[in-house]
Short mmCIF file of C-alpha atoms and ligand atoms in Angstrom, two decimals:
data_model
loop_
_atom_site.label_atom_id
_atom_site.label_comp_id
_atom_site.label_asym_id
_atom_site.label_seq_id
_atom_site.Cartn_x
_atom_site.Cartn_y
_atom_site.Cartn_z
CA MET A 198 -4.09 26.60 -12.21
CA ARG A 199 -5.38 27.49 -9.12
CA GLU A 200 -3.41 25.91 -6.06
CA VAL A 201 -3.47 22.53 -6.29
CA ARG A 202 -4.74 20.96 -2.74
CA VAL A 203 -6.01 17.71 -3.21
CA ARG A 204 -6.86 14.73 0.22
CA PHE A 205 -6.36 12.11 0.66
CA ALA A 206 -9.53 10.62 2.84
CA PRO A 207 -9.80 7.21 3.36
CA SER A 208 -11.72 5.95 5.78
CA PRO A 209 -10.65 3.88 8.88
CA THR A 210 -12.48 0.69 8.36
CA GLY A 211 -9.52 -1.82 8.75
CA PRO A 212 -5.15 -1.52 7.17
CA LEU A 213 -4.95 -0.16 4.02
CA HIS A 214 -5.43 -1.90 0.91
CA ILE A 215 -2.74 -1.08 -1.60
CA GLY A 216 -5.62 0.24 -3.96
CA GLY A 217 -5.47 3.23 -1.88
CA VAL A 218 -2.38 3.54 -1.05
CA ARG A 219 -1.89 3.65 -5.02
CA THR A 220 -4.68 6.95 -4.37
CA ALA A 221 -1.85 8.51 -1.89
CA LEU A 222 0.25 7.98 -3.88
CA TYR A 223 -1.54 9.52 -7.13
CA ASN A 224 -2.12 12.98 -4.76
CA TYR A 225 1.08 13.12 -3.42
CA LEU A 226 2.50 13.29 -6.08
CA PHE A 227 0.00 15.33 -8.70
CA ALA A 228 0.86 17.49 -5.54
CA ARG A 229 4.65 17.79 -5.55
CA ARG A 230 4.73 18.16 -9.81
CA HIS A 231 2.26 21.05 -9.02
CA GLY A 232 4.13 22.83 -6.16
CA GLY A 233 0.21 21.25 -4.13
CA LYS A 234 -0.40 21.05 -0.54
CA MET A 235 -1.32 17.04 0.38
CA ILE A 236 -3.93 16.02 2.64
CA LEU A 237 -4.37 13.81 4.61
CA ARG A 238 -8.28 13.32 6.02
CA ILE A 239 -9.91 11.10 8.65
CA GLU A 240 -12.88 10.30 6.95
CA ASP A 241 -14.94 8.59 10.10
CA THR A 242 -18.61 9.68 10.29
CA ASP A 243 -19.53 5.18 10.25
CA SER A 244 -19.44 4.18 13.32
CA GLN A 245 -20.68 0.16 12.50
CA ARG A 246 -17.24 0.52 9.79
CA PHE A 247 -14.61 2.18 12.41
CA VAL A 248 -11.73 -0.32 13.42
CA PRO A 249 -9.48 1.13 16.12
CA GLY A 250 -5.89 1.41 15.67
CA ALA A 251 -6.76 1.38 11.56
CA GLU A 252 -5.73 5.26 11.88
CA GLU A 253 -2.40 4.15 13.21
CA TYR A 254 -2.22 1.92 10.81
CA ILE A 255 -2.85 4.99 7.89
CA ILE A 256 0.05 7.32 9.43
CA GLU A 257 2.62 4.72 9.74
CA SER A 258 1.84 2.51 5.90
CA LEU A 259 2.43 6.71 4.50
CA LYS A 260 5.06 7.43 6.43
CA TRP A 261 7.03 3.50 4.68
CA CYS A 262 5.80 4.59 1.82
CA GLY A 263 7.69 8.16 1.66
CA ILE A 264 4.79 10.45 1.03
CA GLU A 265 4.41 13.39 2.84
CA ILE A 266 1.64 15.13 4.17
CA ASP A 267 1.27 19.09 4.33
CA GLU A 268 -1.61 18.82 6.23
CA GLY A 269 -3.67 16.86 8.22
CA VAL A 270 -4.44 14.15 11.36
CA GLY A 271 -1.15 14.27 12.75
CA VAL A 272 0.47 17.69 11.13
CA GLY A 273 -2.54 20.03 11.70
CA GLY A 274 -3.99 22.89 9.33
CA PRO A 275 -5.61 26.69 8.03
CA HIS A 276 -8.47 23.56 9.10
CA ALA A 277 -8.07 22.26 11.52
CA PRO A 278 -9.83 19.73 12.97
CA TYR A 279 -8.91 16.97 9.38
CA ARG A 280 -11.05 13.82 11.52
CA GLN A 281 -14.39 14.04 10.60
CA SER A 282 -15.58 12.50 13.95
CA GLU A 283 -14.38 16.01 15.59
CA ARG A 284 -15.73 18.63 12.60
CA ARG A 285 -19.72 16.89 13.70
CA GLU A 286 -20.98 19.82 13.98
CA ILE A 287 -20.50 21.95 11.15
CA TYR A 288 -22.80 19.30 9.08
CA LEU A 289 -26.11 19.71 10.45
CA LYS A 290 -25.55 23.12 9.19
CA TYR A 291 -24.80 22.39 6.14
CA ALA A 292 -27.67 20.07 6.12
CA LYS A 293 -30.76 22.23 7.49
CA GLN A 294 -29.30 24.43 4.94
CA LEU A 295 -30.37 21.77 1.93
CA VAL A 296 -33.09 21.85 2.99
CA ASP A 297 -34.33 25.03 3.66
CA ALA A 298 -33.31 25.74 0.34
CA ASP A 299 -35.09 22.38 -1.32
CA TRP A 300 -32.59 21.03 -1.90
CA ALA A 301 -33.34 17.95 0.79
CA TYR A 302 -35.97 16.73 2.76
CA TYR A 303 -36.16 15.06 6.68
CA ALA A 304 -37.05 11.11 6.59
CA PHE A 305 -39.05 9.56 10.23
CA ASP A 306 -39.65 6.66 7.95
CA THR A 307 -39.06 3.97 10.01
CA PRO A 308 -37.31 0.59 8.48
CA GLU A 309 -41.32 -0.94 8.95
CA GLU A 310 -42.83 1.54 6.63
CA LEU A 311 -40.12 0.98 4.06
CA ASP A 312 -40.29 -3.10 3.70
CA VAL A 313 -44.12 -2.27 2.43
CA LEU A 314 -42.67 -0.39 -0.40
CA ARG A 315 -40.16 -2.30 -0.88
CA LYS A 316 -42.68 -5.36 -0.88
CA GLU A 317 -44.86 -3.35 -3.90
CA ALA A 318 -42.17 -2.94 -5.95
CA GLU A 319 -41.39 -6.24 -5.91
CA GLU A 320 -45.10 -7.45 -6.24
CA ALA A 321 -45.10 -4.97 -9.30
CA GLY A 322 -41.80 -6.80 -10.30
CA LYS A 323 -38.84 -3.37 -9.57
CA THR A 324 -36.82 -2.87 -7.78
CA PHE A 325 -37.50 -0.70 -5.25
CA ALA A 326 -35.29 2.48 -4.73
CA TYR A 327 -35.72 6.09 -2.26
CA ASN A 328 -36.53 7.69 -5.54
CA TYR A 329 -39.10 10.93 -6.30
CA GLU A 330 -41.66 8.08 -6.94
CA VAL A 331 -41.53 7.65 -2.91
CA ARG A 332 -40.85 10.10 -1.11
CA GLU A 333 -43.89 11.73 -1.07
CA LYS A 334 -45.76 8.56 0.24
CA LEU A 335 -43.30 8.71 3.03
CA PRO A 336 -43.92 10.49 5.79
CA THR A 337 -41.24 13.23 5.33
CA SER A 338 -41.04 17.03 5.34
CA LEU A 339 -41.98 16.49 1.62
CA SER A 340 -45.85 14.91 3.02
CA LEU A 341 -46.20 15.60 6.19
CA SER A 342 -47.42 18.88 7.07
CA LYS A 343 -43.89 21.60 8.72
CA GLU A 344 -46.13 21.85 11.89
CA GLU A 345 -45.50 17.96 12.44
CA VAL A 346 -42.32 17.99 11.83
CA GLU A 347 -41.36 20.07 14.01
CA ALA A 348 -43.65 17.88 16.72
CA ARG A 349 -41.58 14.73 15.93
CA ILE A 350 -38.79 16.66 15.80
CA ALA A 351 -38.98 17.88 18.97
CA ARG A 352 -40.18 14.88 20.66
CA GLY A 353 -37.34 13.14 20.14
CA ASP A 354 -38.97 10.81 16.95
CA GLN A 355 -35.41 10.22 14.55
CA TRP A 356 -34.94 11.86 11.49
CA VAL A 357 -32.67 11.24 8.49
CA VAL A 358 -31.83 14.10 6.09
CA ARG A 359 -32.02 13.07 2.31
CA PHE A 360 -30.44 14.92 -0.98
CA LYS A 361 -34.35 15.67 -3.53
CA MET A 362 -33.14 13.77 -6.51
CA PRO A 363 -34.36 15.34 -8.90
CA GLU A 364 -36.46 13.58 -11.34
CA ASN A 365 -35.31 12.78 -14.80
CA GLU A 366 -31.99 15.32 -15.46
CA ILE A 367 -29.30 14.93 -17.14
CA VAL A 368 -26.26 16.33 -14.99
CA LYS A 369 -22.82 16.79 -17.08
CA MET A 370 -19.63 15.91 -15.77
CA ASP A 371 -16.45 15.27 -16.59
CA ASP A 372 -13.46 14.12 -15.34
CA LEU A 373 -9.74 14.28 -15.81
CA ILE A 374 -9.35 10.04 -16.61
CA ARG A 375 -13.36 8.78 -17.99
CA GLY A 376 -13.29 12.58 -19.28
CA HIS A 377 -17.56 13.79 -20.36
CA VAL A 378 -19.75 11.53 -18.95
CA GLU A 379 -23.71 12.83 -18.42
CA VAL A 380 -25.88 10.41 -15.29
CA ASN A 381 -29.88 10.42 -16.22
CA THR A 382 -31.45 11.11 -12.08
CA SER A 383 -34.09 8.93 -12.77
CA THR A 384 -31.69 5.96 -12.38
CA LEU A 385 -30.73 7.30 -8.91
CA ASP A 386 -31.21 7.24 -5.37
CA ASP A 387 -32.55 10.18 -2.46
CA LYS A 388 -28.99 9.19 -0.30
CA VAL A 389 -29.04 9.93 3.25
CA LEU A 390 -27.25 12.68 3.76
CA TYR A 391 -27.62 13.13 7.70
CA LYS A 392 -28.93 10.88 10.89
CA SER A 393 -29.75 11.67 13.65
CA VAL A 394 -29.45 8.90 15.35
CA ASP A 395 -25.88 9.23 15.80
CA ALA A 396 -26.04 13.32 14.66
CA LEU A 397 -23.52 11.90 11.92
CA PRO A 398 -23.79 13.66 8.15
CA THR A 399 -22.30 10.42 5.86
CA TYR A 400 -19.81 10.25 3.43
CA HIS A 401 -21.78 12.31 0.44
CA LEU A 402 -22.83 15.72 2.80
CA ALA A 403 -19.57 15.80 4.69
CA ASN A 404 -17.29 15.01 2.21
CA ILE A 405 -18.80 17.52 0.32
CA VAL A 406 -18.46 19.58 3.39
CA ASP A 407 -14.51 19.16 3.72
CA ASP A 408 -13.47 19.16 -0.05
CA HIS A 409 -14.51 23.08 0.01
CA LEU A 410 -14.47 24.11 3.30
CA MET A 411 -10.79 22.69 2.99
CA GLU A 412 -10.58 24.29 -0.08
CA VAL A 413 -9.25 21.74 -2.41
CA SER A 414 -8.92 21.73 -5.50
CA HIS A 415 -8.84 18.24 -7.44
CA VAL A 416 -10.46 14.96 -5.92
CA ILE A 417 -8.12 11.70 -7.08
CA ARG A 418 -9.70 8.08 -5.90
CA GLY A 419 -10.98 5.17 -6.85
CA GLU A 420 -13.12 3.76 -10.11
CA GLU A 421 -15.30 2.89 -7.38
CA TRP A 422 -16.25 6.51 -6.37
CA LEU A 423 -17.21 7.77 -9.81
CA PRO A 424 -20.92 6.82 -9.64
CA SER A 425 -21.63 8.76 -6.45
CA LEU A 426 -20.06 11.46 -8.73
CA PRO A 427 -23.83 12.86 -10.81
CA LEU A 428 -24.82 13.40 -6.28
CA HIS A 429 -21.37 15.55 -6.01
CA TYR A 430 -22.00 17.46 -8.69
CA LEU A 431 -25.66 18.20 -7.53
CA LEU A 432 -24.49 19.20 -4.33
CA TYR A 433 -21.83 20.84 -5.34
CA ARG A 434 -24.93 23.19 -7.40
CA ALA A 435 -27.32 22.13 -4.46
CA PHE A 436 -24.71 24.40 -1.74
CA GLY A 437 -24.51 27.19 -4.76
CA TRP A 438 -20.81 26.56 -5.37
CA THR A 439 -19.76 25.18 -8.88
CA ASP A 440 -16.95 28.26 -9.08
CA THR A 441 -14.99 26.59 -6.71
CA GLN A 442 -16.01 22.70 -7.88
CA PRO A 443 -12.42 20.28 -7.51
CA GLU A 444 -12.47 19.33 -11.19
CA PHE A 445 -12.19 15.02 -9.63
CA ALA A 446 -10.65 12.11 -11.25
CA HIS A 447 -11.24 8.84 -10.91
CA LEU A 448 -8.10 6.15 -11.24
CA PRO A 449 -8.79 3.04 -12.36
CA LEU A 450 -9.27 -1.02 -10.73
CA LEU A 451 -6.68 -3.03 -9.53
CA LEU A 452 -7.71 -6.05 -10.60
CA LYS A 453 -5.88 -9.87 -10.37
CA PRO A 454 -2.50 -11.26 -11.46
CA THR A 455 -5.63 -13.00 -13.76
CA GLY A 456 -6.68 -10.15 -14.39
CA SER A 457 -10.52 -10.55 -13.68
CA GLY A 458 -12.14 -8.63 -11.31
CA LYS A 459 -11.12 -6.10 -7.81
CA LEU A 460 -7.92 -7.11 -6.53
CA SER A 461 -8.83 -8.28 -2.95
CA LYS A 462 -6.63 -10.02 0.13
CA ARG A 463 -8.48 -13.22 -0.09
CA ASP A 464 -6.55 -13.10 -3.82
CA GLY A 465 -3.99 -12.34 -2.22
CA ASP A 466 -3.57 -15.10 0.81
CA LYS A 467 -4.31 -18.54 -2.35
CA MET A 468 -1.50 -16.43 -4.54
CA GLY A 469 1.55 -15.54 -1.38
CA PHE A 470 1.87 -12.36 -1.68
CA PRO A 471 0.37 -9.56 0.62
CA VAL A 472 -2.20 -6.82 -0.27
CA PHE A 473 -1.54 -4.61 2.37
CA PRO A 474 2.25 -2.18 2.87
CA LEU A 475 2.72 -3.41 6.58
CA PHE A 476 1.09 -6.09 8.30
CA TRP A 477 -2.06 -5.86 10.40
CA THR A 478 -3.26 -7.37 12.88
CA ALA A 479 -7.10 -7.00 13.39
CA PRO A 480 -8.49 -6.61 16.70
CA THR A 481 -10.27 -9.78 16.54
CA GLY A 482 -7.01 -11.18 16.20
CA GLU A 483 -6.90 -12.04 12.37
CA THR A 484 -3.42 -11.01 10.63
CA SER A 485 -2.32 -9.81 7.25
CA ARG A 486 0.52 -9.84 6.00
CA GLY A 487 2.19 -6.46 4.77
CA TYR A 488 4.91 -5.73 2.06
CA ARG A 489 6.96 -4.56 4.75
CA GLU A 490 7.70 -7.32 7.13
CA ASP A 491 7.68 -9.92 3.67
CA GLY A 492 10.81 -8.37 3.55
CA TYR A 493 9.75 -5.67 -0.29
CA LEU A 494 12.28 -1.82 -0.05
CA ALA A 495 9.44 1.53 0.91
CA GLU A 496 10.88 2.86 -2.47
CA ALA A 497 10.62 -0.82 -4.44
CA PHE A 498 7.50 -1.47 -3.45
CA ILE A 499 6.52 2.69 -4.48
CA ASN A 500 7.95 2.60 -8.01
CA MET A 501 5.90 -0.76 -8.77
CA LEU A 502 2.36 0.27 -7.01
CA SER A 503 3.63 3.60 -9.19
CA LEU A 504 3.27 2.24 -12.71
CA LEU A 505 0.21 -0.29 -11.89
CA GLY A 506 -2.31 2.51 -13.94
CA TRP A 507 -0.11 5.33 -15.00
CA ASN A 508 2.70 4.97 -18.05
CA PRO A 509 5.50 7.70 -18.28
CA GLY A 510 5.16 7.52 -22.07
CA THR A 511 8.62 5.43 -22.75
CA GLU A 512 10.24 1.94 -21.60
CA GLN A 513 11.79 3.97 -18.19
CA GLU A 514 10.16 1.44 -15.34
CA ILE A 515 13.20 2.34 -12.65
CA PHE A 516 12.05 5.79 -10.93
CA SER A 517 12.92 6.93 -7.72
CA MET A 518 10.34 9.23 -5.88
CA GLN A 519 11.57 12.93 -7.42
CA GLU A 520 11.82 11.26 -10.43
CA LEU A 521 8.24 10.63 -10.13
CA ILE A 522 6.97 13.95 -9.36
CA ASP A 523 9.01 15.01 -12.37
CA SER A 524 7.10 12.86 -14.68
CA PHE A 525 3.50 12.07 -13.24
CA SER A 526 0.31 13.62 -15.25
CA LEU A 527 -2.90 12.21 -14.52
CA ASP A 528 -3.13 12.76 -18.43
CA ARG A 529 -1.42 9.68 -19.53
CA VAL A 530 -3.94 7.50 -16.07
CA SER A 531 -5.20 5.03 -17.90
CA LYS A 532 -9.27 4.30 -18.46
CA ALA A 533 -8.62 0.82 -17.89
CA GLY A 534 -8.23 -1.77 -14.78
CA ALA A 535 -4.15 -2.38 -13.73
CA ARG A 536 -2.97 -5.49 -13.59
CA PHE A 537 -0.89 -6.39 -10.77
CA GLN A 538 1.25 -8.80 -10.83
CA PRO A 539 3.07 -10.62 -7.88
CA ASP A 540 6.34 -11.41 -10.06
CA LYS A 541 7.15 -7.78 -11.01
CA ALA A 542 6.42 -7.31 -6.95
CA LYS A 543 9.46 -9.52 -6.41
CA TRP A 544 11.25 -8.27 -10.05
CA PHE A 545 11.18 -3.90 -8.40
CA ASN A 546 12.29 -5.27 -5.04
CA ALA A 547 15.40 -6.91 -6.62
CA GLN A 548 16.77 -4.09 -9.61
CA TYR A 549 16.47 -1.48 -5.55
CA MET A 550 18.11 -4.30 -3.82
CA HIS A 551 21.15 -4.63 -6.24
CA SER A 552 21.62 -1.34 -6.17
CA LEU A 553 21.87 -0.41 -2.57
CA SER A 554 25.95 0.24 -1.32
CA ASP A 555 26.87 -1.34 2.12
CA GLU A 556 25.63 1.04 3.94
CA GLN A 557 21.44 1.56 2.50
CA LEU A 558 22.42 -2.54 2.97
CA ALA A 559 23.23 -1.91 6.03
CA PRO A 560 20.78 -0.91 8.25
CA PHE A 561 18.16 -3.79 6.81
CA MET A 562 20.69 -6.59 7.98
CA GLN A 563 21.43 -5.65 11.67
CA PRO A 564 18.36 -6.01 12.56
CA ILE A 565 18.56 -9.67 10.88
CA LEU A 566 22.35 -10.16 12.85
CA ARG A 567 20.91 -9.27 15.97
CA GLU A 568 17.75 -10.76 15.55
CA HIS A 569 20.60 -13.93 15.24
CA GLY A 570 23.18 -12.94 18.45
CA ILE A 571 25.11 -11.18 16.26
CA GLU A 572 26.97 -7.51 17.04
CA VAL A 573 28.89 -6.71 14.21
CA THR A 574 29.52 -3.21 13.04
CA ASP A 575 27.38 -1.18 10.26
CA GLU A 576 30.75 -1.53 8.74
CA VAL A 577 30.81 -5.49 8.53
CA ALA A 578 27.06 -6.30 7.97
CA GLY A 579 26.52 -4.52 4.71
CA LYS A 580 30.14 -5.96 3.62
CA ALA A 581 28.21 -9.17 4.31
CA ALA A 582 25.37 -8.14 2.30
CA GLY A 583 26.65 -6.67 0.40
CA ILE A 584 28.98 -9.53 -1.57
CA MET A 585 25.59 -11.33 -1.54
CA LYS A 586 23.53 -8.25 -2.95
CA GLU A 587 23.00 -9.74 -6.32
CA ARG A 588 21.00 -12.77 -5.43
CA MET A 589 18.53 -11.24 -2.87
CA THR A 590 15.00 -10.28 -4.00
CA LEU A 591 13.38 -9.75 -0.69
CA VAL A 592 14.89 -8.30 3.41
CA THR A 593 13.78 -12.11 3.82
CA ASP A 594 16.50 -13.56 1.62
CA MET A 595 19.13 -11.85 3.52
CA TRP A 596 19.94 -14.24 5.86
CA ASP A 597 20.04 -17.81 3.96
CA LEU A 598 22.43 -16.31 1.56
CA THR A 599 24.87 -14.53 3.96
CA SER A 600 25.17 -16.77 7.95
CA PHE A 601 27.63 -18.95 6.88
CA PHE A 602 29.44 -15.46 7.26
CA PHE A 603 28.86 -15.37 10.92
CA VAL A 604 28.30 -18.71 11.79
CA ALA A 605 30.74 -21.79 10.93
CA PRO A 606 28.75 -24.75 9.98
CA THR A 607 27.65 -27.41 12.30
CA GLU A 608 25.81 -29.97 9.69
CA TYR A 609 27.43 -30.10 6.03
CA GLU A 610 25.38 -31.01 3.24
CA GLU A 611 25.49 -34.44 2.33
CA LYS A 612 25.60 -33.96 -1.67
CA LEU A 613 28.45 -32.20 -0.96
CA VAL A 614 30.36 -34.63 1.62
CA LYS A 615 29.41 -37.94 -0.53
CA LYS A 616 31.21 -35.84 -4.00
CA GLN A 617 34.03 -33.64 -1.58
CA TRP A 618 35.04 -35.33 1.33
CA LYS A 619 36.35 -38.73 -0.65
CA GLY A 620 39.25 -39.78 -2.19
CA ASP A 621 42.51 -36.92 -1.37
CA ASN A 622 40.57 -34.26 -0.93
CA PRO A 623 40.26 -34.20 2.49
CA ALA A 624 44.95 -34.76 2.90
CA MET A 625 44.31 -32.22 0.18
CA LEU A 626 42.79 -29.60 2.98
CA LYS A 627 45.24 -30.51 5.40
CA ALA A 628 47.62 -29.62 3.10
CA LEU A 629 45.69 -26.46 1.29
CA ARG A 630 45.39 -25.51 5.31
CA GLY A 631 48.87 -24.91 6.41
CA VAL A 632 48.89 -22.14 3.04
CA LEU A 633 46.61 -20.95 4.17
CA GLU A 634 47.84 -20.89 7.14
CA ALA A 635 51.55 -19.37 6.09
CA ILE A 636 50.14 -16.30 4.63
CA GLU A 637 50.16 -12.70 5.87
CA ASP A 638 48.66 -10.44 4.19
CA PHE A 639 44.56 -12.73 3.53
CA SER A 640 43.50 -10.48 1.67
CA LYS A 641 40.97 -11.49 -0.96
CA GLU A 642 43.47 -11.27 -4.09
CA ASN A 643 46.69 -12.00 -1.81
CA THR A 644 45.19 -15.07 -1.23
CA GLU A 645 43.83 -16.32 -3.94
CA ALA A 646 46.95 -15.56 -6.00
CA VAL A 647 49.12 -17.84 -2.95
CA VAL A 648 46.04 -19.79 -3.57
CA ARG A 649 45.73 -20.67 -7.80
CA ALA A 650 49.77 -21.05 -7.42
CA TRP A 651 50.21 -23.59 -4.68
CA ILE A 652 47.08 -25.24 -6.69
CA GLU A 653 48.94 -24.88 -9.88
CA ALA A 654 52.35 -26.35 -8.29
CA GLU A 655 50.73 -29.50 -6.95
CA GLY A 656 48.66 -29.84 -10.33
CA TYR A 657 45.56 -29.93 -8.35
CA SER A 658 42.23 -29.38 -10.17
CA LEU A 659 40.90 -25.23 -9.54
CA GLY A 660 37.52 -26.89 -9.31
CA GLN A 661 38.68 -29.63 -5.98
CA VAL A 662 39.66 -27.33 -4.25
CA MET A 663 37.45 -24.07 -4.48
CA ASN A 664 34.71 -27.01 -3.63
CA THR A 665 36.41 -29.72 -0.76
CA LEU A 666 37.04 -26.31 0.70
CA ARG A 667 33.48 -24.57 0.30
CA LEU A 668 31.98 -28.33 2.17
CA ALA A 669 35.03 -26.58 5.42
CA LEU A 670 33.34 -23.49 5.11
CA VAL A 671 30.44 -22.76 3.79
CA GLY A 672 29.28 -26.92 4.25
CA ALA A 673 26.98 -26.78 1.74
CA GLY A 674 27.85 -26.29 -2.36
CA LYS A 675 26.22 -22.24 -1.34
CA GLY A 676 27.39 -19.42 -1.72
CA PRO A 677 29.90 -16.61 -3.28
CA GLY A 678 33.76 -16.93 -4.43
CA MET A 679 35.27 -19.06 -2.08
CA PHE A 680 37.76 -15.63 -1.75
CA ASP A 681 35.71 -13.95 -0.34
CA VAL A 682 34.44 -16.01 1.96
CA THR A 683 38.63 -16.20 2.89
CA GLU A 684 38.75 -12.83 3.45
CA PHE A 685 35.14 -11.67 4.98
CA ILE A 686 36.34 -14.62 7.86
CA GLY A 687 39.95 -14.01 8.34
CA LYS A 688 42.72 -16.47 8.88
CA ALA A 689 41.84 -17.76 12.32
CA GLU A 690 38.31 -18.51 11.73
CA CYS A 691 39.42 -20.63 7.95
CA LEU A 692 41.92 -22.74 10.01
CA LYS A 693 38.49 -23.34 12.45
CA ARG A 694 35.57 -24.91 9.80
CA ILE A 695 38.52 -26.64 8.53
CA ASP A 696 39.71 -28.52 11.20
CA SER A 697 36.59 -28.96 12.49
CA LEU A 698 35.42 -30.57 9.66
CA VAL A 699 38.55 -32.36 9.28
CA ASN A 700 38.14 -33.50 12.72
CA ASN A 701 33.96 -34.29 13.14
CA VAL A 702 33.39 -35.80 9.07
CA THR A 703 34.99 -39.06 8.10
CA PRO A 704 36.11 -39.36 4.82
CA VAL A 705 33.62 -41.06 2.20
CA GLU A 706 35.18 -44.33 1.30
N1 LIG B 1198 -14.10 7.68 2.89
C1 LIG B 1198 -13.96 6.87 1.11
C2 LIG B 1198 -12.71 6.44 1.09
O1 LIG B 1198 -12.71 5.24 2.63
C3 LIG B 1198 -13.03 8.87 0.22
C4 LIG B 1198 -14.10 8.73 -1.14
C5 LIG B 1198 -13.59 10.09 -1.83
O2 LIG B 1198 -12.51 10.52 -2.05
O3 LIG B 1198 -14.24 10.78 -2.35
O4 LIG B 1198 -11.69 5.63 -0.28
#
């Protein structure tokens, strides 16, 4: 195989959809698997759809996901620049080359002239297409004299270059995922390749020229580009570049959770999950939630995405990035669309949260603690998170699950008060306070041993004692084992919290 060089070529038209992240991921895995290069090219030739901030968003998203770029915007490389708007001088030459070789032509038609033909077609019951049937009825370099064409260009008339799609020819194509595909060119129209109005190429021309110049070996992209493939094949032929033409792989769509139709932001809004990797604020002020801010770990998010359209051929579900690189192949990418399952995304995240060590949990915990005005060491932060991690699904669960380690209850859960704060229990808790106060070694194990012995000697029930202690220390019927709490908060704080319950809450009759 030739040197593998793949590219992720997003257009900065808004936040990067998770389908786009998956495209980037598969490119990256393929590049790494074959010791190749991953290129990031920004396709910003459509000035109408350009959105400020989108490029930065794309770059930050890839970084968060751990998708590394070898060449491209923000990194540089032998084919710089990698932002198409900075390569504009390159494309005109290639557009002209196609015109000279009779594979393309200048068109000067106005919207009004096109409308006339469109109406004619409608009246004849046909859908209008700009193709071999109309190109010579309009003012183009195929219908006008050479002098007229030159005169029009010289006086500054607006023009476009269109591809001269052959009539009734079968284009035979091969796709690494879809297999062999054939299309009759009579079903295709004459696509615009270049526009004088902004002196910019369209996607098709810029994309093919750049893939060629950047020596791209494999084009791995979304299925929505499959209809453009015949044109791209013909462009390679028209330029005489078929020898080095890249191989193509069109990835299946990401489908709605219901399985019908493409996954959209609206589905996410309706069902409560993000369809973007990071939180995004549009220039209009509209915001979109992101996986990162919703509390997902990048590794879990990537693992989940990796399996939407690809399967390893085994039962294995948890994959690190390195394991994905080692097992990825385009052969195992399916043709069928992949249904997005929000619950499965959560499941993956939970698996990853549970597997983190205290040291790995600390950096997620610290910003949350700081937000609540709590300053502790990484060790303390990590320990609190570690005790509760089995119950965590998202990073955003961390505070609710651990807050009692850092703040004493100020309110007590009514249900628990009614159940526990009555009868012998207040007196029992006061006695327990004395027992705790006398303990020297306040480690979980020792405290537990002493308290259990006391419970037995006094004839209390374990549940009764633990639940009352929980009311005092946590304020609610939640949290880990009580001795995890006593050890974590320490003796002084335990006594303080017991006093607080005893002094502030009147026992129920
Ligand atoms: N700029 C195109 C996009 O936004 C790239 C398509 C391709 O990879 O050829 O998806």
